[in-house]
JSON list of C-alpha atoms and ligand atoms in Angstrom, two decimals:
[
{"chain": "A", "resi": 1, "resn": "UNK", "atom": "CA", "xyz": [128.33, 95.94, 110.95]},
{"chain": "A", "resi": 2, "resn": "UNK", "atom": "CA", "xyz": [125.04, 94.68, 109.60]},
{"chain": "A", "resi": 3, "resn": "UNK", "atom": "CA", "xyz": [122.97, 92.82, 112.17]},
{"chain": "A", "resi": 4, "resn": "UNK", "atom": "CA", "xyz": [120.33, 90.28, 111.39]},
{"chain": "A", "resi": 5, "resn": "UNK", "atom": "CA", "xyz": [116.75, 91.33, 111.90]},
{"chain": "A", "resi": 6, "resn": "UNK", "atom": "CA", "xyz": [115.05, 87.99, 111.72]},
{"chain": "A", "resi": 7, "resn": "UNK", "atom": "CA", "xyz": [114.96, 84.93, 113.89]},
{"chain": "A", "resi": 8, "resn": "UNK", "atom": "CA", "xyz": [114.74, 84.42, 117.61]},
{"chain": "A", "resi": 9, "resn": "UNK", "atom": "CA", "xyz": [116.97, 85.82, 120.30]},
{"chain": "A", "resi": 10, "resn": "UNK", "atom": "CA", "xyz": [117.39, 89.18, 118.65]},
{"chain": "A", "resi": 11, "resn": "UNK", "atom": "CA", "xyz": [116.38, 91.25, 121.70]},
{"chain": "A", "resi": 12, "resn": "UNK", "atom": "CA", "xyz": [113.14, 92.16, 120.01]},
{"chain": "A", "resi": 13, "resn": "UNK", "atom": "CA", "xyz": [114.87, 93.88, 117.13]},
{"chain": "A", "resi": 14, "resn": "UNK", "atom": "CA", "xyz": [112.71, 92.20, 114.53]},
{"chain": "A", "resi": 15, "resn": "UNK", "atom": "CA", "xyz": [109.56, 93.65, 116.06]},
{"chain": "A", "resi": 16, "resn": "UNK", "atom": "CA", "xyz": [111.10, 97.12, 116.24]},
{"chain": "A", "resi": 17, "resn": "UNK", "atom": "CA", "xyz": [112.32, 96.84, 112.67]},
{"chain": "A", "resi": 18, "resn": "UNK", "atom": "CA", "xyz": [108.93, 95.75, 111.35]},
{"chain": "A", "resi": 19, "resn": "UNK", "atom": "CA", "xyz": [107.11, 98.47, 113.28]},
{"chain": "A", "resi": 20, "resn": "UNK", "atom": "CA", "xyz": [109.40, 101.16, 111.87]},
{"chain": "A", "resi": 21, "resn": "UNK", "atom": "CA", "xyz": [109.20, 99.75, 108.36]},
{"chain": "A", "resi": 22, "resn": "UNK", "atom": "CA", "xyz": [105.43, 99.61, 108.50]},
{"chain": "A", "resi": 23, "resn": "UNK", "atom": "CA", "xyz": [104.91, 103.10, 109.86]},
{"chain": "A", "resi": 24, "resn": "UNK", "atom": "CA", "xyz": [107.38, 104.58, 107.40]},
{"chain": "A", "resi": 25, "resn": "UNK", "atom": "CA", "xyz": [104.99, 103.67, 104.59]},
{"chain": "A", "resi": 26, "resn": "UNK", "atom": "CA", "xyz": [102.45, 106.04, 106.18]},
{"chain": "A", "resi": 27, "resn": "UNK", "atom": "CA", "xyz": [104.80, 109.03, 106.28]},
{"chain": "A", "resi": 28, "resn": "UNK", "atom": "CA", "xyz": [103.53, 112.34, 104.95]},
{"chain": "A", "resi": 29, "resn": "UNK", "atom": "CA", "xyz": [106.61, 113.49, 103.05]},
{"chain": "A", "resi": 30, "resn": "UNK", "atom": "CA", "xyz": [105.40, 115.14, 99.82]},
{"chain": "A", "resi": 31, "resn": "UNK", "atom": "CA", "xyz": [108.09, 117.85, 99.95]},
{"chain": "A", "resi": 32, "resn": "UNK", "atom": "CA", "xyz": [111.30, 115.98, 100.69]},
{"chain": "A", "resi": 33, "resn": "UNK", "atom": "CA", "xyz": [109.95, 112.62, 99.48]},
{"chain": "A", "resi": 34, "resn": "UNK", "atom": "CA", "xyz": [112.20, 111.17, 102.18]},
{"chain": "A", "resi": 35, "resn": "UNK", "atom": "CA", "xyz": [110.12, 108.83, 104.27]},
{"chain": "A", "resi": 36, "resn": "UNK", "atom": "CA", "xyz": [111.28, 107.91, 107.76]},
{"chain": "A", "resi": 37, "resn": "UNK", "atom": "CA", "xyz": [109.83, 105.53, 110.32]},
{"chain": "A", "resi": 38, "resn": "UNK", "atom": "CA", "xyz": [110.84, 105.22, 113.95]},
{"chain": "A", "resi": 39, "resn": "UNK", "atom": "CA", "xyz": [109.89, 102.60, 116.50]},
{"chain": "A", "resi": 40, "resn": "UNK", "atom": "CA", "xyz": [110.84, 102.48, 120.14]},
{"chain": "A", "resi": 41, "resn": "UNK", "atom": "CA", "xyz": [110.35, 100.07, 122.99]},
{"chain": "A", "resi": 42, "resn": "UNK", "atom": "CA", "xyz": [109.33, 101.58, 126.32]},
{"chain": "A", "resi": 43, "resn": "UNK", "atom": "CA", "xyz": [110.13, 100.44, 129.85]},
{"chain": "A", "resi": 44, "resn": "UNK", "atom": "CA", "xyz": [107.16, 98.05, 129.79]},
{"chain": "A", "resi": 45, "resn": "UNK", "atom": "CA", "xyz": [108.19, 96.45, 126.51]},
{"chain": "A", "resi": 46, "resn": "UNK", "atom": "CA", "xyz": [105.48, 98.22, 124.54]},
{"chain": "A", "resi": 47, "resn": "UNK", "atom": "CA", "xyz": [106.41, 99.40, 121.05]},
{"chain": "A", "resi": 48, "resn": "UNK", "atom": "CA", "xyz": [105.44, 102.87, 119.84]},
{"chain": "A", "resi": 49, "resn": "UNK", "atom": "CA", "xyz": [105.96, 104.07, 116.28]},
{"chain": "A", "resi": 50, "resn": "UNK", "atom": "CA", "xyz": [105.94, 107.33, 114.37]},
{"chain": "A", "resi": 51, "resn": "UNK", "atom": "CA", "xyz": [106.66, 108.68, 110.90]},
{"chain": "A", "resi": 52, "resn": "UNK", "atom": "CA", "xyz": [107.69, 112.06, 109.59]},
{"chain": "A", "resi": 53, "resn": "UNK", "atom": "CA", "xyz": [104.80, 114.44, 108.98]},
{"chain": "A", "resi": 54, "resn": "UNK", "atom": "CA", "xyz": [105.79, 117.31, 106.69]},
{"chain": "A", "resi": 55, "resn": "UNK", "atom": "CA", "xyz": [103.91, 120.55, 106.20]},
{"chain": "A", "resi": 56, "resn": "UNK", "atom": "CA", "xyz": [103.56, 123.06, 103.38]},
{"chain": "A", "resi": 57, "resn": "UNK", "atom": "CA", "xyz": [105.02, 125.51, 105.87]},
{"chain": "A", "resi": 58, "resn": "UNK", "atom": "CA", "xyz": [108.26, 123.52, 105.87]},
{"chain": "A", "resi": 59, "resn": "UNK", "atom": "CA", "xyz": [109.64, 124.21, 109.39]},
{"chain": "A", "resi": 60, "resn": "UNK", "atom": "CA", "xyz": [106.42, 122.97, 110.94]},
{"chain": "A", "resi": 61, "resn": "UNK", "atom": "CA", "xyz": [107.08, 119.41, 109.79]},
{"chain": "A", "resi": 62, "resn": "UNK", "atom": "CA", "xyz": [107.95, 116.82, 112.39]},
{"chain": "A", "resi": 63, "resn": "UNK", "atom": "CA", "xyz": [110.41, 113.92, 112.42]},
{"chain": "A", "resi": 64, "resn": "UNK", "atom": "CA", "xyz": [109.54, 110.26, 112.81]},
{"chain": "A", "resi": 65, "resn": "UNK", "atom": "CA", "xyz": [111.29, 110.09, 116.18]},
{"chain": "A", "resi": 66, "resn": "UNK", "atom": "CA", "xyz": [109.18, 112.95, 117.52]},
{"chain": "A", "resi": 67, "resn": "UNK", "atom": "CA", "xyz": [106.05, 111.06, 116.50]},
{"chain": "A", "resi": 68, "resn": "UNK", "atom": "CA", "xyz": [107.18, 107.86, 118.17]},
{"chain": "A", "resi": 69, "resn": "UNK", "atom": "CA", "xyz": [108.06, 109.69, 121.38]},
{"chain": "A", "resi": 70, "resn": "UNK", "atom": "CA", "xyz": [104.72, 111.51, 121.40]},
{"chain": "A", "resi": 71, "resn": "UNK", "atom": "CA", "xyz": [102.95, 108.17, 120.95]},
{"chain": "A", "resi": 72, "resn": "UNK", "atom": "CA", "xyz": [104.90, 106.70, 123.88]},
{"chain": "A", "resi": 73, "resn": "UNK", "atom": "CA", "xyz": [104.06, 109.58, 126.19]},
{"chain": "A", "resi": 74, "resn": "UNK", "atom": "CA", "xyz": [100.42, 109.59, 125.16]},
{"chain": "A", "resi": 75, "resn": "UNK", "atom": "CA", "xyz": [100.22, 105.85, 125.88]},
{"chain": "A", "resi": 76, "resn": "UNK", "atom": "CA", "xyz": [101.73, 106.23, 129.35]},
{"chain": "A", "resi": 77, "resn": "UNK", "atom": "CA", "xyz": [105.29, 105.14, 128.61]},
{"chain": "A", "resi": 78, "resn": "UNK", "atom": "CA", "xyz": [108.06, 107.17, 130.20]},
{"chain": "A", "resi": 79, "resn": "UNK", "atom": "CA", "xyz": [111.38, 105.62, 129.18]},
{"chain": "A", "resi": 80, "resn": "UNK", "atom": "CA", "xyz": [112.98, 104.59, 125.89]},
{"chain": "A", "resi": 81, "resn": "UNK", "atom": "CA", "xyz": [114.67, 101.19, 126.24]},
{"chain": "A", "resi": 82, "resn": "UNK", "atom": "CA", "xyz": [115.67, 101.05, 122.55]},
{"chain": "A", "resi": 83, "resn": "UNK", "atom": "CA", "xyz": [114.83, 102.93, 119.38]},
{"chain": "A", "resi": 84, "resn": "UNK", "atom": "CA", "xyz": [115.19, 102.08, 115.70]},
{"chain": "A", "resi": 85, "resn": "UNK", "atom": "CA", "xyz": [115.06, 104.55, 112.82]},
{"chain": "A", "resi": 86, "resn": "UNK", "atom": "CA", "xyz": [114.26, 103.27, 109.35]},
{"chain": "A", "resi": 87, "resn": "UNK", "atom": "CA", "xyz": [115.01, 105.24, 106.19]},
{"chain": "A", "resi": 88, "resn": "UNK", "atom": "CA", "xyz": [116.26, 104.63, 102.70]},
{"chain": "A", "resi": 89, "resn": "UNK", "atom": "CA", "xyz": [119.07, 107.10, 102.21]},
{"chain": "A", "resi": 90, "resn": "UNK", "atom": "CA", "xyz": [122.35, 107.31, 100.39]},
{"chain": "A", "resi": 91, "resn": "UNK", "atom": "CA", "xyz": [124.07, 106.68, 103.69]},
{"chain": "A", "resi": 92, "resn": "UNK", "atom": "CA", "xyz": [123.15, 105.85, 107.26]},
{"chain": "A", "resi": 93, "resn": "UNK", "atom": "CA", "xyz": [119.85, 107.32, 108.41]},
{"chain": "A", "resi": 94, "resn": "UNK", "atom": "CA", "xyz": [120.54, 108.35, 111.97]},
{"chain": "A", "resi": 95, "resn": "UNK", "atom": "CA", "xyz": [118.40, 110.67, 114.11]},
{"chain": "A", "resi": 96, "resn": "UNK", "atom": "CA", "xyz": [118.91, 114.36, 113.34]},
{"chain": "A", "resi": 97, "resn": "UNK", "atom": "CA", "xyz": [120.48, 116.55, 116.00]},
{"chain": "A", "resi": 98, "resn": "UNK", "atom": "CA", "xyz": [117.17, 117.75, 117.39]},
{"chain": "A", "resi": 99, "resn": "UNK", "atom": "CA", "xyz": [115.87, 114.20, 117.62]},
{"chain": "A", "resi": 100, "resn": "UNK", "atom": "CA", "xyz": [118.99, 113.04, 119.43]},
{"chain": "A", "resi": 101, "resn": "UNK", "atom": "CA", "xyz": [118.08, 115.59, 122.09]},
{"chain": "A", "resi": 102, "resn": "UNK", "atom": "CA", "xyz": [114.43, 114.47, 122.07]},
{"chain": "A", "resi": 103, "resn": "UNK", "atom": "CA", "xyz": [115.54, 110.87, 122.61]},
{"chain": "A", "resi": 104, "resn": "UNK", "atom": "CA", "xyz": [117.94, 111.95, 125.32]},
{"chain": "A", "resi": 105, "resn": "UNK", "atom": "CA", "xyz": [115.07, 113.28, 127.44]},
{"chain": "A", "resi": 106, "resn": "UNK", "atom": "CA", "xyz": [113.72, 109.74, 127.87]},
{"chain": "A", "resi": 107, "resn": "UNK", "atom": "CA", "xyz": [116.79, 107.53, 127.54]},
{"chain": "A", "resi": 108, "resn": "UNK", "atom": "CA", "xyz": [120.09, 106.68, 129.20]},
{"chain": "A", "resi": 109, "resn": "UNK", "atom": "CA", "xyz": [123.61, 107.02, 127.82]},
{"chain": "A", "resi": 110, "resn": "UNK", "atom": "CA", "xyz": [123.72, 103.30, 126.96]},
{"chain": "A", "resi": 111, "resn": "UNK", "atom": "CA", "xyz": [120.31, 103.20, 125.28]},
{"chain": "A", "resi": 112, "resn": "UNK", "atom": "CA", "xyz": [120.66, 101.56, 121.84]},
{"chain": "A", "resi": 113, "resn": "UNK", "atom": "CA", "xyz": [119.82, 103.58, 118.74]},
{"chain": "A", "resi": 114, "resn": "UNK", "atom": "CA", "xyz": [119.64, 101.43, 115.61]},
{"chain": "A", "resi": 115, "resn": "UNK", "atom": "CA", "xyz": [119.95, 102.90, 112.11]},
{"chain": "A", "resi": 116, "resn": "UNK", "atom": "CA", "xyz": [118.11, 100.71, 109.63]},
{"chain": "A", "resi": 117, "resn": "UNK", "atom": "CA", "xyz": [117.08, 100.55, 106.00]},
{"chain": "A", "resi": 118, "resn": "UNK", "atom": "CA", "xyz": [115.65, 98.08, 103.50]},
{"chain": "A", "resi": 119, "resn": "UNK", "atom": "CA", "xyz": [118.59, 95.71, 104.02]},
{"chain": "A", "resi": 120, "resn": "UNK", "atom": "CA", "xyz": [118.21, 95.59, 107.79]},
{"chain": "A", "resi": 121, "resn": "UNK", "atom": "CA", "xyz": [120.04, 97.27, 110.62]},
{"chain": "A", "resi": 122, "resn": "UNK", "atom": "CA", "xyz": [123.02, 99.05, 109.11]},
{"chain": "A", "resi": 123, "resn": "UNK", "atom": "CA", "xyz": [124.62, 100.23, 112.33]},
{"chain": "A", "resi": 124, "resn": "UNK", "atom": "CA", "xyz": [123.85, 100.43, 116.03]},
{"chain": "A", "resi": 125, "resn": "UNK", "atom": "CA", "xyz": [124.94, 103.17, 118.41]},
{"chain": "A", "resi": 126, "resn": "UNK", "atom": "CA", "xyz": [124.40, 104.16, 122.00]},
{"chain": "A", "resi": 127, "resn": "UNK", "atom": "CA", "xyz": [122.84, 107.50, 122.78]},
{"chain": "A", "resi": 128, "resn": "UNK", "atom": "CA", "xyz": [126.15, 108.61, 124.32]},
{"chain": "A", "resi": 129, "resn": "UNK", "atom": "CA", "xyz": [127.90, 107.92, 121.02]},
{"chain": "A", "resi": 130, "resn": "UNK", "atom": "CA", "xyz": [125.45, 110.06, 119.07]},
{"chain": "A", "resi": 131, "resn": "UNK", "atom": "CA", "xyz": [125.07, 112.78, 121.69]},
{"chain": "A", "resi": 132, "resn": "UNK", "atom": "CA", "xyz": [128.13, 112.92, 123.97]},
{"chain": "A", "resi": 133, "resn": "UNK", "atom": "CA", "xyz": [128.36, 115.21, 126.98]},
{"chain": "A", "resi": 134, "resn": "UNK", "atom": "CA", "xyz": [124.70, 116.01, 126.57]},
{"chain": "A", "resi": 135, "resn": "UNK", "atom": "CA", "xyz": [122.39, 118.36, 128.39]},
{"chain": "A", "resi": 136, "resn": "UNK", "atom": "CA", "xyz": [119.46, 116.66, 130.11]},
{"chain": "A", "resi": 137, "resn": "UNK", "atom": "CA", "xyz": [116.87, 116.82, 132.87]},
{"chain": "A", "resi": 138, "resn": "UNK", "atom": "CA", "xyz": [119.39, 116.11, 135.62]},
{"chain": "A", "resi": 139, "resn": "UNK", "atom": "CA", "xyz": [121.54, 118.99, 134.43]},
{"chain": "A", "resi": 140, "resn": "UNK", "atom": "CA", "xyz": [118.83, 121.28, 135.72]},
{"chain": "A", "resi": 141, "resn": "UNK", "atom": "CA", "xyz": [119.39, 119.84, 139.19]},
{"chain": "A", "resi": 142, "resn": "UNK", "atom": "CA", "xyz": [115.75, 119.92, 140.12]},
{"chain": "B", "resi": 1, "resn": "LIG", "atom": "N1", "xyz": [113.64, 113.06, 109.20]},
{"chain": "B", "resi": 1, "resn": "LIG", "atom": "C1", "xyz": [113.15, 112.30, 110.21]},
{"chain": "B", "resi": 1, "resn": "LIG", "atom": "O1", "xyz": [111.95, 112.01, 110.27]},
{"chain": "B", "resi": 1, "resn": "LIG", "atom": "N2", "xyz": [114.03, 111.87, 111.15]},
{"chain": "B", "resi": 1, "resn": "LIG", "atom": "C2", "xyz": [115.35, 112.14, 111.15]},
{"chain": "B", "resi": 1, "resn": "LIG", "atom": "O2", "xyz": [116.04, 111.87, 112.11]},
{"chain": "B", "resi": 1, "resn": "LIG", "atom": "C3", "xyz": [115.96, 112.73, 109.96]},
{"chain": "B", "resi": 1, "resn": "LIG", "atom": "C4", "xyz": [115.01, 113.48, 109.08]},
{"chain": "B", "resi": 1, "resn": "LIG", "atom": "C5", "xyz": [112.69, 113.58, 108.20]},
{"chain": "B", "resi": 1, "resn": "LIG", "atom": "C6", "xyz": [112.41, 115.05, 108.31]},
{"chain": "B", "resi": 1, "resn": "LIG", "atom": "C7", "xyz": [111.97, 115.37, 106.91]},
{"chain": "B", "resi": 1, "resn": "LIG", "atom": "O3", "xyz": [110.57, 115.14, 106.81]},
{"chain": "B", "resi": 1, "resn": "LIG", "atom": "C8", "xyz": [112.71, 114.38, 106.04]},
{"chain": "B", "resi": 1, "resn": "LIG", "atom": "O4", "xyz": [113.19, 113.37, 106.90]},
{"chain": "B", "resi": 1, "resn": "LIG", "atom": "C9", "xyz": [113.89, 114.97, 105.28]},
{"chain": "B", "resi": 1, "resn": "LIG", "atom": "O5", "xyz": [114.75, 115.64, 106.13]}
]
């Protein structure tokens, strides 16, 4: 289902969408030419954004979600209340497997993950839907 991203009463989705769209334009993606932006809201309501940063040594490149999470941690945030990923792909642009695990470190099973593109939010998931039966900090039992 395609959700609206403008107007009031959208749970702050418009701000997340615009932050991800804006940061995506700054992506460093000369190799894949696939730009991605991610924006998340932390437990204080602060938005943090990141884009993919590729590298000539390909495996060293980092995903947009990793950048947004690093920005949150550096700014003092500790929990992801919601995250939106913006890309322009042939299909849904959802977080890659590694990024699902990165998100999982700072989120709860019901945390919303929105997949968006130029036309708006294409589909919304919970973390548990994208990463069921996951391994996390509490699994360590410490
Ligand atoms: N990419 C992301 O930034 N996030 C994802 O969840 C999927 C993939 C980036 C990595 C790489 O720079 C480009 O998209 C193509 O895979």
